[in-house]
Tab-separated table of C-alpha atoms in Angstrom:
chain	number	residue	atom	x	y	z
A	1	UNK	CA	142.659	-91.153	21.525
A	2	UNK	CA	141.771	-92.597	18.312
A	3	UNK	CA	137.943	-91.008	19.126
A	4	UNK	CA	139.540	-87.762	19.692
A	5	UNK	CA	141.662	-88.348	16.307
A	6	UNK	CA	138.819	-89.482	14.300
A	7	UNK	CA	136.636	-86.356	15.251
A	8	UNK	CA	139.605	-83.787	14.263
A	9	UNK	CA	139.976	-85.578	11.023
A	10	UNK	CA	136.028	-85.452	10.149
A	11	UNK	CA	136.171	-81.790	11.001
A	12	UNK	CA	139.170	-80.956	8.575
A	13	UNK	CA	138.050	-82.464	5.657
A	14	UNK	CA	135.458	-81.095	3.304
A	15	UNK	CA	132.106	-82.752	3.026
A	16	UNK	CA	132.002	-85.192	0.181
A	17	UNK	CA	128.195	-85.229	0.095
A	18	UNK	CA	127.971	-81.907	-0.936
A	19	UNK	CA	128.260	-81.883	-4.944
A	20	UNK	CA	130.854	-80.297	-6.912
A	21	UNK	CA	128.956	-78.518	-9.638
A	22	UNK	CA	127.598	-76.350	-7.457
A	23	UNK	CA	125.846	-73.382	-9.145
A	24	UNK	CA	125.290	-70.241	-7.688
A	25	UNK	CA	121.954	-68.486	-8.550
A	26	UNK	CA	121.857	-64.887	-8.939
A	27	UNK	CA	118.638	-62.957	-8.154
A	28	UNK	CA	117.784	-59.494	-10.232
A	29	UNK	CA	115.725	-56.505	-8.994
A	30	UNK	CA	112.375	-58.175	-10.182
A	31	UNK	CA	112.831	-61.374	-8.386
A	32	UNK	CA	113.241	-64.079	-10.697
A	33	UNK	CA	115.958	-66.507	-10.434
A	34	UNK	CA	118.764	-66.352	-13.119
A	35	UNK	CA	121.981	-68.526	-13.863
A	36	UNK	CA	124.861	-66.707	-14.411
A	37	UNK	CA	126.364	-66.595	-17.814
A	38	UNK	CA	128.763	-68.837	-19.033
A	39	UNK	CA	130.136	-66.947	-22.099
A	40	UNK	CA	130.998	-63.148	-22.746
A	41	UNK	CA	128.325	-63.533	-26.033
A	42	UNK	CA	125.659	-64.864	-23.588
A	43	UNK	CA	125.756	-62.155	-21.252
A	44	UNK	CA	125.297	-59.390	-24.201
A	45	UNK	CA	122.715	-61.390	-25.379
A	46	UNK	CA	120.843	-60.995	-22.293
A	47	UNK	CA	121.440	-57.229	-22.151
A	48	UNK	CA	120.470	-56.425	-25.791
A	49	UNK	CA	117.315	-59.160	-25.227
A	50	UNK	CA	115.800	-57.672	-22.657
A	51	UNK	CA	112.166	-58.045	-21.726
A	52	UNK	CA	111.716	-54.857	-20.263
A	53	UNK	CA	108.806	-52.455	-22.507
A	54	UNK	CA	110.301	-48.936	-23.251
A	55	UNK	CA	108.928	-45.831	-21.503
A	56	UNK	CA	106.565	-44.379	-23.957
A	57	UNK	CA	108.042	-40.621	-25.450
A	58	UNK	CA	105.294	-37.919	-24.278
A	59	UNK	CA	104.212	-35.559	-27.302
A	60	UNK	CA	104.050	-32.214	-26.823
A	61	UNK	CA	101.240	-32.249	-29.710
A	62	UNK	CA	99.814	-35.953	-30.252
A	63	UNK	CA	99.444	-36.700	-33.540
A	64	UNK	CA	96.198	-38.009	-33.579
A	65	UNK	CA	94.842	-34.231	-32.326
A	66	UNK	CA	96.881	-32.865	-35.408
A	67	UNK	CA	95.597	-35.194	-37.559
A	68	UNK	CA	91.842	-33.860	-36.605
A	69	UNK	CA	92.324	-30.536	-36.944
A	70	UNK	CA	93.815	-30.833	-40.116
A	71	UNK	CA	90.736	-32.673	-41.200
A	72	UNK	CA	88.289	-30.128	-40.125
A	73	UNK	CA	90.604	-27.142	-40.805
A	74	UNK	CA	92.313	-27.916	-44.055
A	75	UNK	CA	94.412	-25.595	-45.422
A	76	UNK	CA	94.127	-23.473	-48.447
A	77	UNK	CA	96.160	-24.445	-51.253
A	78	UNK	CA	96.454	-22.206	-54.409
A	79	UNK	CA	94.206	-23.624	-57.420
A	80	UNK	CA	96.043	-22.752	-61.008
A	81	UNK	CA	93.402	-24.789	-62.731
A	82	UNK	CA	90.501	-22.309	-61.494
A	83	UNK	CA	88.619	-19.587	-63.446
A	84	UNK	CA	88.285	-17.270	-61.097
A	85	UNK	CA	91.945	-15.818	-61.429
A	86	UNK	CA	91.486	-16.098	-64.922
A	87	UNK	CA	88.176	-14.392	-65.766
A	88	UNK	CA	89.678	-11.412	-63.285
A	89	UNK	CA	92.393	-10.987	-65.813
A	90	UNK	CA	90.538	-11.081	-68.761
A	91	UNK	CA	88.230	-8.283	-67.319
A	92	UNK	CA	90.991	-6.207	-66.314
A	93	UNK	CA	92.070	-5.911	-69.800
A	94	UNK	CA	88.876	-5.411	-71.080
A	95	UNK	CA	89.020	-2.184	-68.843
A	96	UNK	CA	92.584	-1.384	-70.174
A	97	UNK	CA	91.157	-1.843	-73.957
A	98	UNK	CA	88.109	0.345	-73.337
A	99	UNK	CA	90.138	3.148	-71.864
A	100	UNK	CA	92.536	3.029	-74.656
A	101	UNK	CA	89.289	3.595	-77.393
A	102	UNK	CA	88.403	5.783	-75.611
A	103	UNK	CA	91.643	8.039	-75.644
A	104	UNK	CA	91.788	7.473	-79.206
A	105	UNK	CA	87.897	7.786	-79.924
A	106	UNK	CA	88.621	11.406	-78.026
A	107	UNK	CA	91.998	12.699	-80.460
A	108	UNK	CA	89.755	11.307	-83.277
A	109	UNK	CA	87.083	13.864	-82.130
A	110	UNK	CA	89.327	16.111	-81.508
A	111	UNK	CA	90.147	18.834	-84.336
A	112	UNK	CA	93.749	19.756	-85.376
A	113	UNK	CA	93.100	23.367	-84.323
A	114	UNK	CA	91.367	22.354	-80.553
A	115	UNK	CA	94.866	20.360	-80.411
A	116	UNK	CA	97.083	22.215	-80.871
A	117	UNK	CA	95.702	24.979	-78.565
A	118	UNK	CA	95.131	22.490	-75.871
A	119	UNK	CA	99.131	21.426	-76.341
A	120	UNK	CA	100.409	25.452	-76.337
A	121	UNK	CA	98.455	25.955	-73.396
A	122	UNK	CA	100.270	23.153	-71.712
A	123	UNK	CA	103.785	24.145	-72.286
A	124	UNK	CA	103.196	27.437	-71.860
A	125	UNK	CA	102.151	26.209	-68.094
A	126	UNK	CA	105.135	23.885	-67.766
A	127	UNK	CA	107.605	24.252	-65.145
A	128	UNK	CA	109.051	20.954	-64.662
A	129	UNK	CA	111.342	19.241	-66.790
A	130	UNK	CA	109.452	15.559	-66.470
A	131	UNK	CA	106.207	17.380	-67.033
A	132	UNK	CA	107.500	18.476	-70.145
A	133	UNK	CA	108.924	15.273	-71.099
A	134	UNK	CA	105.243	13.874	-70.290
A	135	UNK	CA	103.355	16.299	-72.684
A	136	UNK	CA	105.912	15.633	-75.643
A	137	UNK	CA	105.431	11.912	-75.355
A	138	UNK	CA	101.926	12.469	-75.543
A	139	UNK	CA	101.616	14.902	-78.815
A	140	UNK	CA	104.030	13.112	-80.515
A	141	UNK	CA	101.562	9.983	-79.898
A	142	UNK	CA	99.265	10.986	-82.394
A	143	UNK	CA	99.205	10.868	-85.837
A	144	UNK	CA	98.983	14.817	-85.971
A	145	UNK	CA	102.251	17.028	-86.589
A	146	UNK	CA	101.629	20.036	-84.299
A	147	UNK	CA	101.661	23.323	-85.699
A	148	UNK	CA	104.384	26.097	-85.742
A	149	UNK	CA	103.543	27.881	-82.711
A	150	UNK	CA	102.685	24.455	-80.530
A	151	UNK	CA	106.324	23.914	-81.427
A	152	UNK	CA	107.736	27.207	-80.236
A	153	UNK	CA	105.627	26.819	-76.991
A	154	UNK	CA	107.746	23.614	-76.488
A	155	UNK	CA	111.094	25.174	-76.922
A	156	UNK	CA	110.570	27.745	-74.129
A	157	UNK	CA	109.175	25.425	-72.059
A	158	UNK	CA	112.532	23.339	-72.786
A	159	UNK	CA	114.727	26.467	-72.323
A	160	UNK	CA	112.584	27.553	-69.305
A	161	UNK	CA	113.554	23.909	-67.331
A	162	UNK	CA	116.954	24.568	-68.804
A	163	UNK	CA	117.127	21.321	-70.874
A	164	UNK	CA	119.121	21.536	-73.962
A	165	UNK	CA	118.762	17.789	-74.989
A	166	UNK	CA	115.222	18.270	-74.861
A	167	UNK	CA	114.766	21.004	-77.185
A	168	UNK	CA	117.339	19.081	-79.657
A	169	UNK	CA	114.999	16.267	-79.382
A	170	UNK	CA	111.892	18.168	-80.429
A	171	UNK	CA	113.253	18.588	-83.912
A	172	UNK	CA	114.021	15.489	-84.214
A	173	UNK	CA	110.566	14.383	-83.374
A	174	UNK	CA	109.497	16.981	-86.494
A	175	UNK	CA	111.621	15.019	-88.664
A	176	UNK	CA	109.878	11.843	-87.471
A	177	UNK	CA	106.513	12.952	-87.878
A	178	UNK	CA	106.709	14.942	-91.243
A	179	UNK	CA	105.907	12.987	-94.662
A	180	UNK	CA	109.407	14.238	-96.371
A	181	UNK	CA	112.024	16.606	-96.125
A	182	UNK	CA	110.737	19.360	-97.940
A	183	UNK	CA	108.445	19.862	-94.677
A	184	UNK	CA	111.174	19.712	-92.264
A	185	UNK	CA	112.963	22.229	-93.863
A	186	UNK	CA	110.151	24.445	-94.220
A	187	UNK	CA	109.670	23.949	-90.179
A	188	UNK	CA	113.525	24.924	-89.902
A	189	UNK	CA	113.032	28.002	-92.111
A	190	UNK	CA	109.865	29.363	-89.860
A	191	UNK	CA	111.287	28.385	-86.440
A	192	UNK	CA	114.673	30.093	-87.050
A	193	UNK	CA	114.661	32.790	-85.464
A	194	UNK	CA	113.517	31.135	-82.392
A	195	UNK	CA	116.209	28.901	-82.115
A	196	UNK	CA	118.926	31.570	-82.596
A	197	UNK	CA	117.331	33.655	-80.024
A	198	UNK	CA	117.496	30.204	-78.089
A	199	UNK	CA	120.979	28.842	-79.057
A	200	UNK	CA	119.676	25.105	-80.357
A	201	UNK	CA	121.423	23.521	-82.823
A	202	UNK	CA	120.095	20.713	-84.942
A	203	UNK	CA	121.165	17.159	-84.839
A	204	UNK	CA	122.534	17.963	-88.461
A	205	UNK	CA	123.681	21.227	-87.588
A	206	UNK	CA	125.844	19.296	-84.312
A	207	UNK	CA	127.326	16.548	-86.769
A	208	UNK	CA	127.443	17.835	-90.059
A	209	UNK	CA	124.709	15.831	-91.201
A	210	UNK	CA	122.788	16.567	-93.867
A	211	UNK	CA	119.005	17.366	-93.854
């Protein structure tokens, strides 16, 4: 009986050869042994420590590749600094000066009589109010006052487009061009009938000015 008892009792009770700190190991997915952590801090430790390499990021375009064809391809930047753009200027308005002489070399040539025929031929043509505009701009331009019937040619061109303010400007373009007063008025005298037959006033004549 006390056999029996003795064997029950050795049975029961826990082996006391087996130690109490017993440690349990814990095996990851590569294999190697690791303790388990003892603290919260340890364990995120371990996680932000981590051996593992990152996965390299594929490049749709390497940069190497880009950096090549940049070198043997470079691209074309705008040079402020070169003469090229410059001289191109300059002899662009050399052309612009040489075609102005030569309008002016041509009036100079010109005599008063063979201009003012050319100018009554051209308003006597005129049927467009911006052409007429055009061709007063352009005898006015010279340092000629154009005669008596140049001037009548103008105001039926003017009353031909129907343009009052342009035949009102004409004499005020006489006034501009003539040396003093006594020639304005003398213009006035001979181109009166015209411009009652017409119906246009004066800028004086509109305002009460005086001549």
């Amino acid at each position: 009986m006390r056999l029996l008892t003795n064997q029950i009792e050795r049975r029961t009770q826990p082996n006391r050869t087996t130690p109490k700190n017993t440690s349990v190991i814990f095996f990851h997915k590569t294999g190697s042994p690791q303790k388990p952590p003892k603290t919260i801090k340890e364990s995120f430790t371990r996680k932000t420590t981590s051996t593992a390499e990152p996965t390299p990021i594929k490049m749709f375009f390497p940069a190497q590749l880009l950096i090549r064809r940049s070198l043997i391809n470079p691209v074309p930047r705008l040079n402020l600094k070169s003469t090229g753009s410059s001289q191109k200027i300059i002899r662009q308005s050399s052309l612009i000066t040489i075609q102005r002489t030569y309008s002016a070399g041509h009036a100079a040539d010109e005599s008063f009589s063979a201009f003012n025929e050319r100018y009554t031929q051209f308003f006597e043509g005129v049927q467009d109010l911006f052409e007429l505009q055009r061709g007063l701009n352009n005898c006015f331009a010279y340092d000629l006052v154009p005669a008596v019937p140049t001037v009548e040619a103008a105001l039926r061109a003017a009353r031909r487009v129907n343009d009052l303010p342009t035949a009102i400007r004409i004499f005020e373009g006489l006034k501009e061009k003539v040396e003093n007063k006594g020639q304005y008025q003398a213009y006035l005298d001979e181109l009166k009938p015209l411009r009652d037959e017409l119906g246009v006033p004066t800028k004086e004549e509109m305002y009460g000015q005086a001549i």
